[in-house]
Coordinates of C-alpha atoms and ligand atoms in Angstrom, one line a residue:
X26 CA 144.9 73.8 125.9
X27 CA 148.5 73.8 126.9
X28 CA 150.9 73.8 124.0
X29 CA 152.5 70.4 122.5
X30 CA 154.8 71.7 121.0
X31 CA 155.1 73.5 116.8
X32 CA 154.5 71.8 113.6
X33 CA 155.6 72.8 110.0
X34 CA 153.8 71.6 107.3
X35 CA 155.6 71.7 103.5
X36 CA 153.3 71.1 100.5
X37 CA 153.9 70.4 97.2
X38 CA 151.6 69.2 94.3
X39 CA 147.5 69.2 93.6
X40 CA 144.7 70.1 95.3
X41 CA 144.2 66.7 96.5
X42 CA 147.6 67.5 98.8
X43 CA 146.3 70.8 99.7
X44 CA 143.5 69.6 101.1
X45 CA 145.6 66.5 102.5
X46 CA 147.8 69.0 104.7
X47 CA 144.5 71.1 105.5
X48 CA 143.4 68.0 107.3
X49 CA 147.0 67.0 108.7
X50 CA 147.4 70.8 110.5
X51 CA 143.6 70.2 111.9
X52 CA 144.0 66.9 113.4
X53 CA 147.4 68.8 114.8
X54 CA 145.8 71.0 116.1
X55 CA 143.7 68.6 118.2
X56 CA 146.3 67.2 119.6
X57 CA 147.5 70.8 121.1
X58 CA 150.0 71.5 118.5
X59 CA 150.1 75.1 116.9
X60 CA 151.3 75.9 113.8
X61 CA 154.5 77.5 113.1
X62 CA 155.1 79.7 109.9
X63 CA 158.9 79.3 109.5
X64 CA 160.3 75.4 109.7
X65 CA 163.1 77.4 112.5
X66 CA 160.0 77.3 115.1
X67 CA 158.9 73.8 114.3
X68 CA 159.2 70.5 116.5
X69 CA 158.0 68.3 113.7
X70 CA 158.6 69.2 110.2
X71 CA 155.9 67.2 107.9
X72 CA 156.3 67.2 103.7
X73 CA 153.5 66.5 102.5
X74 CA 155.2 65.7 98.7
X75 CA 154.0 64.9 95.1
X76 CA 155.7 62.4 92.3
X77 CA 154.0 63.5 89.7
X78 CA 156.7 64.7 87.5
X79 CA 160.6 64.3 88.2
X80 CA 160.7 67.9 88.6
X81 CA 158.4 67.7 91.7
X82 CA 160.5 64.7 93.3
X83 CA 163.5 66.9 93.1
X84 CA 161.9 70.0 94.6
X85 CA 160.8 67.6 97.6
X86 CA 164.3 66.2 98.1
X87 CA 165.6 69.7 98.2
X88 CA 163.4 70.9 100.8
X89 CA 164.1 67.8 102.8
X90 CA 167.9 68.6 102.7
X91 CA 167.1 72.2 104.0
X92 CA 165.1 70.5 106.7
X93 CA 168.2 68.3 107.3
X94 CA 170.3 71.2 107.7
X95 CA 168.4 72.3 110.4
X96 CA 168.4 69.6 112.0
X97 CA 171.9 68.9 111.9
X98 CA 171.7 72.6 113.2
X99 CA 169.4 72.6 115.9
X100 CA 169.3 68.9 117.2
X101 CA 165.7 69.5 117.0
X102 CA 163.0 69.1 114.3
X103 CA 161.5 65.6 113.6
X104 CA 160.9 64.9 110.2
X105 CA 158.3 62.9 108.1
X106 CA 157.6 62.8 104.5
X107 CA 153.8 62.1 103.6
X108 CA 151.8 62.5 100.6
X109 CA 152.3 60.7 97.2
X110 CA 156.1 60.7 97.6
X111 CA 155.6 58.9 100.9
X112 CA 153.0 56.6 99.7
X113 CA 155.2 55.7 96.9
X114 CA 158.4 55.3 98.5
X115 CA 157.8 53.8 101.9
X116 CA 161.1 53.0 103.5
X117 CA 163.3 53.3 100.7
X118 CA 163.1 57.0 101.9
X119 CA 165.2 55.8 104.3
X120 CA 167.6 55.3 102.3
X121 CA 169.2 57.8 100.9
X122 CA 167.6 60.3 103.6
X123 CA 168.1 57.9 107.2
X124 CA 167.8 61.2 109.1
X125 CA 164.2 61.2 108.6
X126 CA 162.1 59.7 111.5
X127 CA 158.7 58.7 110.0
X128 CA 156.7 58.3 106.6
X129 CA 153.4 58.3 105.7
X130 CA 151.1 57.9 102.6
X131 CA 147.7 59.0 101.3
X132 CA 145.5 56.8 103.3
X133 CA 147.2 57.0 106.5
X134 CA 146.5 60.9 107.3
X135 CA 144.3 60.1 110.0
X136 CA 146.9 58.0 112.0
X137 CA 149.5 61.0 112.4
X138 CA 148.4 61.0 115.8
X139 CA 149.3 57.7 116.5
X140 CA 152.9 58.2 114.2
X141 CA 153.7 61.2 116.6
X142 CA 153.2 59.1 119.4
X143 CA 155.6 56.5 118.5
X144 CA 158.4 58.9 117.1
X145 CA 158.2 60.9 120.3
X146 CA 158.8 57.8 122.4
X147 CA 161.8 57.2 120.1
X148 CA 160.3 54.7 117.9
X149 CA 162.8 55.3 115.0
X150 CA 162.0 55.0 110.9
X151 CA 158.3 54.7 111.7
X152 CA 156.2 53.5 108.5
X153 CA 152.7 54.1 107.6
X154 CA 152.1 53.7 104.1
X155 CA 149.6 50.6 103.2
X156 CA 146.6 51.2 101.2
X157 CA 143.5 51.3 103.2
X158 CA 141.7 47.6 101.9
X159 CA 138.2 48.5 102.5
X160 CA 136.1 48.8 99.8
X161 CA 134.1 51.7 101.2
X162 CA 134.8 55.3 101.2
X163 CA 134.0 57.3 104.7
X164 CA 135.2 60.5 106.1
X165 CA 134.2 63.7 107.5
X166 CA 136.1 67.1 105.8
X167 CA 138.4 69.0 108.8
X168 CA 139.2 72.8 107.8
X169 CA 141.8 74.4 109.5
X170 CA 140.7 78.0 111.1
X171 CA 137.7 79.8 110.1
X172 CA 136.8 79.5 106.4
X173 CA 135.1 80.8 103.4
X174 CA 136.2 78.2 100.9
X175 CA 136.7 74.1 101.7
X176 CA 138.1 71.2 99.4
X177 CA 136.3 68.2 99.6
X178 CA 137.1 65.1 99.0
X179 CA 133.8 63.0 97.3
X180 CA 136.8 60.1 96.2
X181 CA 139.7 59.2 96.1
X182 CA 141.8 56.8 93.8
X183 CA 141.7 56.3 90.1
X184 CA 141.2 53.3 87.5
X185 CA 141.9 55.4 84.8
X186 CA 145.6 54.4 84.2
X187 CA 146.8 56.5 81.6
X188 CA 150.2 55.4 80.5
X189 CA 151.9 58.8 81.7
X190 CA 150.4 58.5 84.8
X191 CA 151.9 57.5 88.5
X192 CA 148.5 58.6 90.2
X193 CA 146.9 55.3 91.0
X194 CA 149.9 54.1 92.0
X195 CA 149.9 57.0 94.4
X196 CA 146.4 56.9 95.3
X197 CA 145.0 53.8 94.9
X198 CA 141.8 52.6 93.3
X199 CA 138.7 54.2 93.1
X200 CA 136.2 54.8 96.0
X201 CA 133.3 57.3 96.5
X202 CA 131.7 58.6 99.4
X203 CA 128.0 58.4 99.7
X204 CA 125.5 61.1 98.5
X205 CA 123.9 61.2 101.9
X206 CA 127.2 61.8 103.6
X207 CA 128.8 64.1 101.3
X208 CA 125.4 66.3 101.7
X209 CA 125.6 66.2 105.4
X210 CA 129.5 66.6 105.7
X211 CA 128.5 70.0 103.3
X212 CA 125.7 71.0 105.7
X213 CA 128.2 70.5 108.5
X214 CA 130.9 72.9 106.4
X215 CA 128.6 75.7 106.0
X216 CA 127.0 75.5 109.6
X217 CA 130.9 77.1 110.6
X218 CA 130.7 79.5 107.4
X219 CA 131.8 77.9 104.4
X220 CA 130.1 79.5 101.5
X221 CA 132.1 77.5 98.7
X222 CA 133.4 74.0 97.9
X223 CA 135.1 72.2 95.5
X224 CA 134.9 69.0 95.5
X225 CA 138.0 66.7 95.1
X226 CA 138.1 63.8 93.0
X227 CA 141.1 62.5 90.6
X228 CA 138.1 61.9 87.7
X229 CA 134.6 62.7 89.7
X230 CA 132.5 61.6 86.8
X231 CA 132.9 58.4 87.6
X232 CA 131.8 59.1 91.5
X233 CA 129.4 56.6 93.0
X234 CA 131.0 53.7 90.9
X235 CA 129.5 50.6 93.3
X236 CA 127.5 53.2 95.7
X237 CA 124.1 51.1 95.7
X238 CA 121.5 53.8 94.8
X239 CA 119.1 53.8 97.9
X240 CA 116.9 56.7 97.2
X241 CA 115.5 57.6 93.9
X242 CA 117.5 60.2 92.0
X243 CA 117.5 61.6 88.9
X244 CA 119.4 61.6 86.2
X245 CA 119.5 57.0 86.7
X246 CA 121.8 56.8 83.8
X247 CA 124.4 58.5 82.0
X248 CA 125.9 59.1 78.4
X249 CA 128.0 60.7 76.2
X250 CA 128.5 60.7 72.6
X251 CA 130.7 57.6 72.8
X252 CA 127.6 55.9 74.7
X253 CA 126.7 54.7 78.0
X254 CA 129.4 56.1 80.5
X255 CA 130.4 55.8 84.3
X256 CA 129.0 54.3 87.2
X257 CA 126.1 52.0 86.1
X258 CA 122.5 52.3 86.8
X259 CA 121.3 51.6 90.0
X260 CA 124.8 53.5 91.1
X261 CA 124.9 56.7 92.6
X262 CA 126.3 59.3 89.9
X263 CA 128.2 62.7 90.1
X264 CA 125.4 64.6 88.9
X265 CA 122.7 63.2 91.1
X266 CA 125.5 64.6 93.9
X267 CA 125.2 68.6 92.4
X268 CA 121.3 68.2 92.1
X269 CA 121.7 67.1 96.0
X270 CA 123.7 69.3 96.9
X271 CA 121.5 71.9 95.4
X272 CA 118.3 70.9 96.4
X273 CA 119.0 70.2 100.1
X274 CA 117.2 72.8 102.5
X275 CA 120.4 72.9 105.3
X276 CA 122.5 74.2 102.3
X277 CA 121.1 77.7 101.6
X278 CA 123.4 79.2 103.0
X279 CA 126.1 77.5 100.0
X280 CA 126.5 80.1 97.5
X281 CA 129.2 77.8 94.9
X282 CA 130.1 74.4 94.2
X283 CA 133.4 74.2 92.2
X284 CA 134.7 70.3 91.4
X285 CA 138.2 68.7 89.9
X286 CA 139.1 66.8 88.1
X287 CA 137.3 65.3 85.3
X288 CA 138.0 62.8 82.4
X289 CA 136.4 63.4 78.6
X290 CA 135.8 60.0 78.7
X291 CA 132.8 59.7 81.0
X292 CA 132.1 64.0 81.1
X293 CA 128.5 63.0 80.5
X294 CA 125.6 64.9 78.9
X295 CA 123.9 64.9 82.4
X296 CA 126.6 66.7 83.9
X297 CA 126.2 69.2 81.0
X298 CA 122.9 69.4 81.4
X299 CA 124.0 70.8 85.5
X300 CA 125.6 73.9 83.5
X301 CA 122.0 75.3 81.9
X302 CA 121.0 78.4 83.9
X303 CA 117.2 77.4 83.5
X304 CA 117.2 73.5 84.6
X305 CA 120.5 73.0 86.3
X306 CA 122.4 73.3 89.7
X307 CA 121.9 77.0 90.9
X308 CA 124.6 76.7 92.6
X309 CA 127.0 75.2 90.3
X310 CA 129.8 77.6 88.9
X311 CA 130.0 78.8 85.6
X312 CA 133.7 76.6 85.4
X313 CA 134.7 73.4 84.3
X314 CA 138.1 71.9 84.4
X315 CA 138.5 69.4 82.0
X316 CA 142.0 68.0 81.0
X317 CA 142.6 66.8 77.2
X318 CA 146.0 66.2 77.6
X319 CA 146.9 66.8 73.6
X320 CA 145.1 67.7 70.2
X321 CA 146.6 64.5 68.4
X322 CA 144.1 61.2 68.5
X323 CA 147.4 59.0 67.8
X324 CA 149.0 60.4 70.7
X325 CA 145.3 60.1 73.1
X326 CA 145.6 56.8 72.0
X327 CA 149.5 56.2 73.4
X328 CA 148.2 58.0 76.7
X329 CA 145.7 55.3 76.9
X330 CA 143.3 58.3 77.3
X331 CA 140.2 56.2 75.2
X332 CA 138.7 59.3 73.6
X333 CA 138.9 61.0 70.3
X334 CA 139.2 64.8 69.9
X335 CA 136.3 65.2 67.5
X336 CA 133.9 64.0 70.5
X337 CA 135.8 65.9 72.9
X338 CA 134.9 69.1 70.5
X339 CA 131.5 68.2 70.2
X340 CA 131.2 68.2 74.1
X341 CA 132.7 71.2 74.5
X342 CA 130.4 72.8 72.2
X343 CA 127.6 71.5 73.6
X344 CA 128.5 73.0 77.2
X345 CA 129.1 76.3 75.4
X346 CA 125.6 76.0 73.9
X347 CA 123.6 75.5 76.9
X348 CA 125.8 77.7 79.0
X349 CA 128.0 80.5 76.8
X350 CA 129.2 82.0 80.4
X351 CA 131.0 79.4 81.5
X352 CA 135.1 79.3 81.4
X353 CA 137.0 76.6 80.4
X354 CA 140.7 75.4 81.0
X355 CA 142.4 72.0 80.7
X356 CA 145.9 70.4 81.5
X357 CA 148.2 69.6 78.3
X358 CA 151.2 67.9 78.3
X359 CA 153.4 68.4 75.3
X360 CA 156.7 65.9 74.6
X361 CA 154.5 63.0 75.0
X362 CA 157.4 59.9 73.5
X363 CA 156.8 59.8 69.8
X364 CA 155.1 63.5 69.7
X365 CA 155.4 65.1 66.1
X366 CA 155.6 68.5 65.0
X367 CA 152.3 67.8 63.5
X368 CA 151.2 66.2 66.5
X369 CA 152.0 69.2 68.7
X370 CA 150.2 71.7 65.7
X371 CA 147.0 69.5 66.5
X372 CA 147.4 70.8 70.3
X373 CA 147.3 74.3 68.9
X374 CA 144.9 73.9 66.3
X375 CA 142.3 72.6 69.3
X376 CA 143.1 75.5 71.4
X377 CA 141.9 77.5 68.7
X378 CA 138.8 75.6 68.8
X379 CA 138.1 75.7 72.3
X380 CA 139.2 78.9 73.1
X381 CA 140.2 77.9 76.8
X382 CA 139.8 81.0 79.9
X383 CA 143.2 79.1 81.0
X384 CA 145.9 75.8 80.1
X385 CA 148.0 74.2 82.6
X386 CA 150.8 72.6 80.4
X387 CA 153.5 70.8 81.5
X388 CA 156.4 68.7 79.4
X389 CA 156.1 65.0 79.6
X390 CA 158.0 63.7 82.4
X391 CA 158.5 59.6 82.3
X392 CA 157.9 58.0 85.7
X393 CA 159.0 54.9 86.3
X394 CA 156.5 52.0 86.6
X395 CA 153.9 53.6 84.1
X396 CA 153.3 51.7 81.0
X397 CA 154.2 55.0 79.1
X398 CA 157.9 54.3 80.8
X399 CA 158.7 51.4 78.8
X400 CA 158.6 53.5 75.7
X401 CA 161.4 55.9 74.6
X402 CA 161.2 58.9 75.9
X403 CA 162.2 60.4 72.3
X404 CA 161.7 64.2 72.0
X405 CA 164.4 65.7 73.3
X406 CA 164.5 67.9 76.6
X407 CA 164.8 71.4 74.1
X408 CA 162.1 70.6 71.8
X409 CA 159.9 69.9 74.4
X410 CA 160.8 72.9 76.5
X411 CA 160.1 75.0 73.1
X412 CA 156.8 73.3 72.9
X413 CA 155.6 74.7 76.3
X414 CA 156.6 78.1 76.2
X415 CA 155.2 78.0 72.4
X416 CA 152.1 77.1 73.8
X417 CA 152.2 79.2 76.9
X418 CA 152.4 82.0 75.0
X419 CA 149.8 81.0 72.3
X420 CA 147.1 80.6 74.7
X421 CA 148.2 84.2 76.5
X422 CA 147.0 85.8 73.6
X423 CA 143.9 83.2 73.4
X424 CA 142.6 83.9 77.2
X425 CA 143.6 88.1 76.8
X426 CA 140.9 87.9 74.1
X427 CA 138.6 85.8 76.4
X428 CA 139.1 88.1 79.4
X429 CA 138.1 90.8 77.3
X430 CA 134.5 89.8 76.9
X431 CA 133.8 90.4 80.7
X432 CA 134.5 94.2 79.9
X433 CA 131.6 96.5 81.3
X434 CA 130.3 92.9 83.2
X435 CA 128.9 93.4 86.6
X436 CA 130.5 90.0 88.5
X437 CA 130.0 88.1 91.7
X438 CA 132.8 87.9 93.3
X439 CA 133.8 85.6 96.9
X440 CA 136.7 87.6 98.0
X441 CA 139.8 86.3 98.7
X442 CA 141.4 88.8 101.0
X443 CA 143.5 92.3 99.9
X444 CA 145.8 92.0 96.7
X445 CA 149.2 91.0 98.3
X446 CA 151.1 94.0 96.0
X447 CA 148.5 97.2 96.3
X448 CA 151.1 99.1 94.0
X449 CA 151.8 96.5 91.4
X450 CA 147.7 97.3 91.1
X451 CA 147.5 100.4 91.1
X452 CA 146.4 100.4 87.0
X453 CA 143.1 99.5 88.7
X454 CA 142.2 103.3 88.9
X455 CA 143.1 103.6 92.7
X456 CA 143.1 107.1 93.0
X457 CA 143.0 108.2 96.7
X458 CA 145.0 107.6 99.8
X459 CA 142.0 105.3 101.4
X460 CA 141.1 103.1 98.7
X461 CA 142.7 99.6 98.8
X462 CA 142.8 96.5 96.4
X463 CA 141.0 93.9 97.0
X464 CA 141.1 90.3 95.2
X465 CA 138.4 87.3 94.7
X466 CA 137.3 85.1 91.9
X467 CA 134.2 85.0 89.4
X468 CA 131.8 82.0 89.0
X469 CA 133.9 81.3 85.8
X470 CA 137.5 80.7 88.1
X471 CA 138.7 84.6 87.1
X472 CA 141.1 86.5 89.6
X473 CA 139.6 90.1 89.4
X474 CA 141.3 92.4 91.7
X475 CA 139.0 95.2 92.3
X476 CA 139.6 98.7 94.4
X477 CA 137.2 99.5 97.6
X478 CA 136.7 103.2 98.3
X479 CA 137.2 102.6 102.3
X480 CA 138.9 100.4 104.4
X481 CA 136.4 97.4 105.4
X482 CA 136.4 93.9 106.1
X483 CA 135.1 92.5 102.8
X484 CA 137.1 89.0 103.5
X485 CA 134.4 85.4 101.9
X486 CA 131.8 87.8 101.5
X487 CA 129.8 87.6 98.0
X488 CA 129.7 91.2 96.3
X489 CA 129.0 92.5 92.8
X490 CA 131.9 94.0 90.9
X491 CA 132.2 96.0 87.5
X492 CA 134.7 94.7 84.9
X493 CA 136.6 98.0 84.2
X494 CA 139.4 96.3 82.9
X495 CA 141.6 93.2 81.6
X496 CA 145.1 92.0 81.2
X497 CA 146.0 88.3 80.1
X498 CA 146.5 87.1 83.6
X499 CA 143.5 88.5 85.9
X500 CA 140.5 90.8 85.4
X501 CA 140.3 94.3 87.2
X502 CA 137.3 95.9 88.6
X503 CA 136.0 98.7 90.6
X504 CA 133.4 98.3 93.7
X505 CA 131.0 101.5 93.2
X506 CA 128.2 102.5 94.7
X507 CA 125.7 100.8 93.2
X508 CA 127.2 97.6 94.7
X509 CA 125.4 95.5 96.5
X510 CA 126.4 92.8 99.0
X511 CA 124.6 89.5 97.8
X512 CA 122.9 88.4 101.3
X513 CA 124.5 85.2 102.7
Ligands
LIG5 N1 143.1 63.4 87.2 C1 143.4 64.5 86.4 C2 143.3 64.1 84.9 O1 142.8 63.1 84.6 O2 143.7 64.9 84.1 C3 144.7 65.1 86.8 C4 145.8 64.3 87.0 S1 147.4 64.9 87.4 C5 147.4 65.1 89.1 C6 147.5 66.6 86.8 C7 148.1 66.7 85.4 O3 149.5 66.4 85.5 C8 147.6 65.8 84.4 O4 146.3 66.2 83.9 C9 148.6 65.8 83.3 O5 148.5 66.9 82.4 C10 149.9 66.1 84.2 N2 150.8 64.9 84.2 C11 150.5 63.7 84.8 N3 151.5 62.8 84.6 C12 152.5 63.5 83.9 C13 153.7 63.2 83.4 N4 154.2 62.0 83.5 N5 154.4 64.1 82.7 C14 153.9 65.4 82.6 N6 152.7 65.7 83.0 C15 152.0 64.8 83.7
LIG6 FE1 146.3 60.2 86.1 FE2 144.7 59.7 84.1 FE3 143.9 59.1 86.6 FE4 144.1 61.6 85.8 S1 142.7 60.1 85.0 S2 144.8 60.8 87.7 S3 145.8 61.6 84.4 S4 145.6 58.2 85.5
LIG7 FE1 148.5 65.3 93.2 FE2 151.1 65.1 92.8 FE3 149.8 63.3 94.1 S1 149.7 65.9 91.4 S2 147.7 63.3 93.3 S3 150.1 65.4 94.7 S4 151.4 62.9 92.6

């Protein structure tokens, strides 16, 4: 196909953008556009941008002055902001940046196409940023390129409106997919060689909310120790969507199904029940992701978060009782308005308990239009920057201790391509000229870097490696010959 020209694509933020701008460079690349790798080469510069905290609104605005350098420059780039800075903004992007030709939002992805046309034909300040009204959910996943590993999205939205949060302004409200079509989209996935998913939701335990149940599934209902949680009976559920996944015969070739996010509040004792290595999902890894957000109840309560941390404890240790293997890690934020020193010990104090693989902290950050705005944003900027690198660096020690009980482990690993920095690795006992290092992950989300006698393609292939070592950040192993390449 003749060449329509370069795009550029800039992302910031979660997953859920990752996979956002996966599907923005493949329906590019239908059109006949190739990807460039520096904005320089690009006719149409796309950031695809995140609001989560003010931080990440800065960091898009600075990009988009690079880009408008460059343009100033070269006469040449167009340039459209998408994502949840799009979606939230709209026009008043215009505004303060009336160099930039188009915006888009979250539900309007599959209409850049149609935005490209219009700005190329000199359409100026084009806007697509309106919620999509329909109450359903349908889609099919694109990858870009050839691909081991996919994101999927099973929903979008969220109702969950913690007070901190700008996501369901960002996102809008909650709507799944079907089973059936998530199960065929996958079948689809791994026909072209996709061997791993995660599947995208902002809270997937409440997947299937309203999805009439049309075949029978099992589990029908679903608790927790609070009581009866999530979509209601009759409605499809996220558990009945691993026990699909697993059981369907055009999926053999799936070797891991990841997911994120999840909320305490409706984590459910049937999706526990998924992690048990006799009577759950085979392929389900040995991971979950579940954010607590602090160890204080009084400040859970001021998130609007409508869970205590003694039952979030007693789930936790039911997971690690059915399955021991499986790693943990959650999202904190410390500085929350009103946050205590006492308050902030309680964060400590659970992690402790837990004993969390990993912690993604991050210091409260108010957003304006979230209930959690209207209160005053108390603890000052240095106490709460003190807070995160305490807790940073409390956990290091936590997950260096955790790492070490995969010592002498033989692992499955999907590998992720060679290390970036073979040097930086070489304390993974590479000894001769033809060994490289190679890098993948563990059922339980681990980076092991691991050396390979010879050079050899080894790139989404499942193999065994022994745990020879750990640091607090990643896991090192070696590739001997007892090996054996787990058959697709
Ligand atoms: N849906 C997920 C959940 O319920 O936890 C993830 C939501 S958000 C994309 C990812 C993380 O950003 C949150 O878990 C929270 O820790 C953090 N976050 C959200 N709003 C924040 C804010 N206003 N300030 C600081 N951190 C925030
Ligand atoms: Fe934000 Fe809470 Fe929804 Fe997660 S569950 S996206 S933190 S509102
Ligand atoms: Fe994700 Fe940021 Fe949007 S965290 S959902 S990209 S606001």
């Amino acid at each position: 196909m003749e060449s329509k020209g370069k795009y550029y694509i800039k992302t910031m933020g979660c997953q859920m953008n990752v996979a956002d701008s996966e599907r923005m460079a493949a329906l590019l690349a239908e059109q006949g556009m190739e990807m460039a790798s520096r904005p320089e080469d690009a006719n149409v510069i796309l950031l695809n941008g995140c609001t989560v905290r003010e931080k990440a609104v800065h960091k898009a605005l600075s990009a988009l002055g690079e880009f408008h350098l460059l343009k100033k420059k070269t006469n040449r780039p167009l340039i459209g902001v998408g994502g949840c800075v799009g979606q939230l903004e709209k026009q008043k992007l215009f505004r303060n940046a009336p160099y930039l030709d188009f915006v888009f939002g979250t539900d309007t992805i599959d209409q850049l196409p149609e935005i490209l046309h219009r700005v190329q034909n000199g359409e100026k300040h084009v806007v697509y940023a309106d919620f999509d009204k329909s109450m359903d959910y349908s889609t099919e996943t694109k990858v870009f390129g050839q691909k081991s590993q996919a994101y999927v999205n099973i929903m979008k939205g969220c109702d969950k409106y913690c007070t901190y949060c700008i996501v369901p302004y960002t996102r809008g409200k909650e709507k799944s997919r079907t089973i059936d079509e998530v199960v065929s989209d996958i079948a689809r996935l791994v026909t072209s060689g996709v061997r791993e998913v995660t599947l995208l939701g902002q809270n997937v335990n409440s997947f299937g909310k309203g999805n009439k149940n049309l075949r029978k599934r099992e589990p029908k209902e679903l608790h927790n120790i609070i009581g009866k949680v999530g979509p209601k009976e009759g409605d499809e559920n996220f558990p009945q969507l691993l026990r699909a996944l697993d059981a369907d015969p055009r999926l053999t070739q799936l070797k891991r199904i990841r997911f994120t996010s999840s909320h305490p509040l409706d984590f459910s004792d049937e999706l526990i029940d998924c992690y048990s290595p006799l009577t759950g999902v085979r392929k389900l890894a040995a991971n979950l992701h579940l954010p607590v957000q602090s160890g204080s109840d009084r400040i859970l309560e001021k998130m609007g978060r409508h869970h205590k941390i003694e039952n979030y404890i007693a789930q936790m240790d039911r997971l690690r009782e059915i399955n021991p293997e499986v790693g943990i890690s959650t999202d904190l934020i410390v500085g929350f308005p009103t946050e205590t020193d006492s308050d902030f010990e309680a964060t400590l104090a659970l992690l402790d308990r837990v004993q969390y693989d990993n912690i993604y902290a991050f210091a409260y950050s108010s957003r304006p239009g979230t209930r959690a705005a209207k209160l005053e944003d108390d603890v000052p900027a240095k106490v709460k920057n003190e807070r995160l690198n305490h807790i940073l660096k409390y956990q290091l020690d936590i997950a260096e201790k955790r790492y070490a009980t995969r010592l002498g482990k033989v692992m499955e690993i999907l590998v992720e391509g060679e290390a970036k920095n073979q040097s930086l690795t070489m304390s993974v006992e590479k000894t001769q000229k033809l060994e490289r290092v190679w890098t993948g992950r563990t059922t339980c989300n681990r980076v092991v870097n691991f050396v390979v006698p010879s050079p050899r393609d080894l790139m989404g292939r499942f193999i065994s490696v022994k745990i020879t070592g750990s640091t607090r950040l990643s896991l090192q192993g070696k590739l001997d010959t007892e090996y054996q390449e787990k058959s697709a």
